[in-house]
XYZ file of N, CA and C in Angstrom:
135
model
N 6.191 -7.654 2.574
C 7.208 -8.259 1.936
C 8.725 -7.913 2.366
N 8.848 -6.528 2.385
C 10.118 -5.986 2.788
C 10.326 -6.430 4.205
N 9.353 -6.533 5.165
C 9.659 -7.038 6.466
C 10.007 -8.258 6.526
N 9.584 -9.218 5.569
C 9.985 -10.600 5.559
C 11.465 -10.800 5.279
N 11.914 -9.850 4.230
C 13.256 -9.969 3.663
C 14.090 -9.557 4.823
N 13.827 -8.463 5.506
C 14.528 -7.916 6.689
C 14.619 -8.931 7.825
N 13.523 -9.617 7.955
C 13.496 -10.739 9.106
C 14.480 -11.877 8.680
N 14.713 -12.060 7.334
C 15.632 -13.201 7.095
C 16.896 -12.938 7.457
N 17.172 -11.606 7.591
C 18.704 -11.032 7.789
C 18.896 -10.926 9.254
N 17.713 -11.027 10.119
C 17.907 -10.882 11.605
C 18.467 -12.252 12.233
N 19.191 -12.055 13.416
C 19.410 -13.123 14.127
C 18.155 -13.511 14.934
N 18.268 -14.749 15.642
C 17.133 -15.246 16.263
C 16.631 -14.471 17.459
N 17.429 -13.891 18.236
C 17.073 -13.094 19.301
C 16.210 -11.961 18.754
N 16.640 -11.204 17.716
C 15.922 -10.149 17.205
C 14.490 -10.624 16.704
N 14.410 -11.823 16.108
C 13.118 -12.169 15.658
C 12.232 -12.323 16.767
N 12.538 -13.080 17.791
C 11.872 -13.243 19.010
C 11.529 -11.951 19.520
N 12.299 -10.961 19.596
C 11.888 -9.520 20.115
C 10.777 -8.861 19.267
N 10.954 -9.163 17.754
C 10.015 -8.469 16.952
C 8.687 -9.190 17.084
N 8.706 -10.591 17.407
C 7.346 -11.150 17.571
C 6.740 -10.722 18.878
N 7.459 -10.406 19.914
C 6.893 -9.965 21.215
C 6.434 -8.572 20.869
N 7.123 -7.750 20.187
C 6.673 -6.272 19.813
C 5.328 -6.358 19.096
N 5.232 -7.349 18.061
C 3.997 -7.260 17.312
C 2.853 -7.795 18.096
N 3.177 -8.719 19.135
C 2.065 -9.171 20.007
C 1.650 -8.054 20.737
N 2.498 -7.183 21.267
C 2.118 -6.171 22.407
C 1.320 -5.320 21.568
N 1.872 -4.714 20.216
C 1.070 -3.858 19.256
C -0.264 -4.240 18.981
N -0.390 -5.570 18.569
C -1.690 -5.966 18.220
C -2.724 -6.169 19.409
N -2.122 -6.412 20.614
C -2.925 -6.394 21.816
C -3.332 -5.057 22.113
N -2.599 -3.932 22.018
C -3.111 -2.563 22.247
C -4.024 -2.215 21.267
N -3.790 -2.507 19.988
C -4.828 -2.123 18.913
C -6.129 -2.693 19.355
N -6.125 -4.131 19.516
C -7.297 -4.802 20.030
C -8.096 -4.134 21.187
N -7.240 -3.798 22.154
C -7.845 -3.064 23.320
C -8.426 -1.790 22.927
N -7.727 -0.965 21.939
C -8.406 0.295 21.493
C -9.592 0.162 20.792
N -9.598 -0.851 19.872
C -10.867 -1.274 19.105
C -11.943 -1.739 20.120
N -11.758 -2.516 21.012
C -12.815 -2.883 22.051
C -13.222 -1.754 22.828
N -12.426 -0.756 23.307
C -12.762 0.333 23.892
C -13.744 1.177 23.195
N -13.257 1.537 21.776
C -14.123 2.440 21.083
C -15.500 1.655 20.858
N -15.533 0.449 20.698
C -16.726 -0.441 20.452
C -17.635 -0.272 21.573
N -17.101 -0.526 22.834
C -17.845 -0.550 23.933
C -18.437 1.090 24.318
N -17.555 1.883 24.101
C -17.858 3.303 24.202
C -19.250 3.665 23.301
N -19.072 3.290 22.047
C -20.138 3.607 21.018
C -21.484 2.828 21.453
N -21.229 1.552 22.008
C -22.323 0.742 22.374
C -23.101 1.544 23.634
N -22.317 2.059 24.506
C -22.852 2.638 25.693
C -23.511 3.869 25.402
N -22.878 4.795 24.368
C -23.516 5.979 24.002
C -24.807 5.846 23.182
N -24.758 4.844 22.247
C -25.954 4.517 21.364
C -26.538 3.234 21.841
N -27.681 3.356 22.592
C -28.224 2.020 23.091
C -29.111 1.382 21.861
């Protein structure tokens, strides 16, 4: 909720930057999750 309020006060360029940042972070987290999952799958048949 706080993020949304802060987002309302940001100019358009900053919101685009934040969306890109969130996209990058989520993709990194997804990659980490996939890595740990595949490693566990490889270790435990």
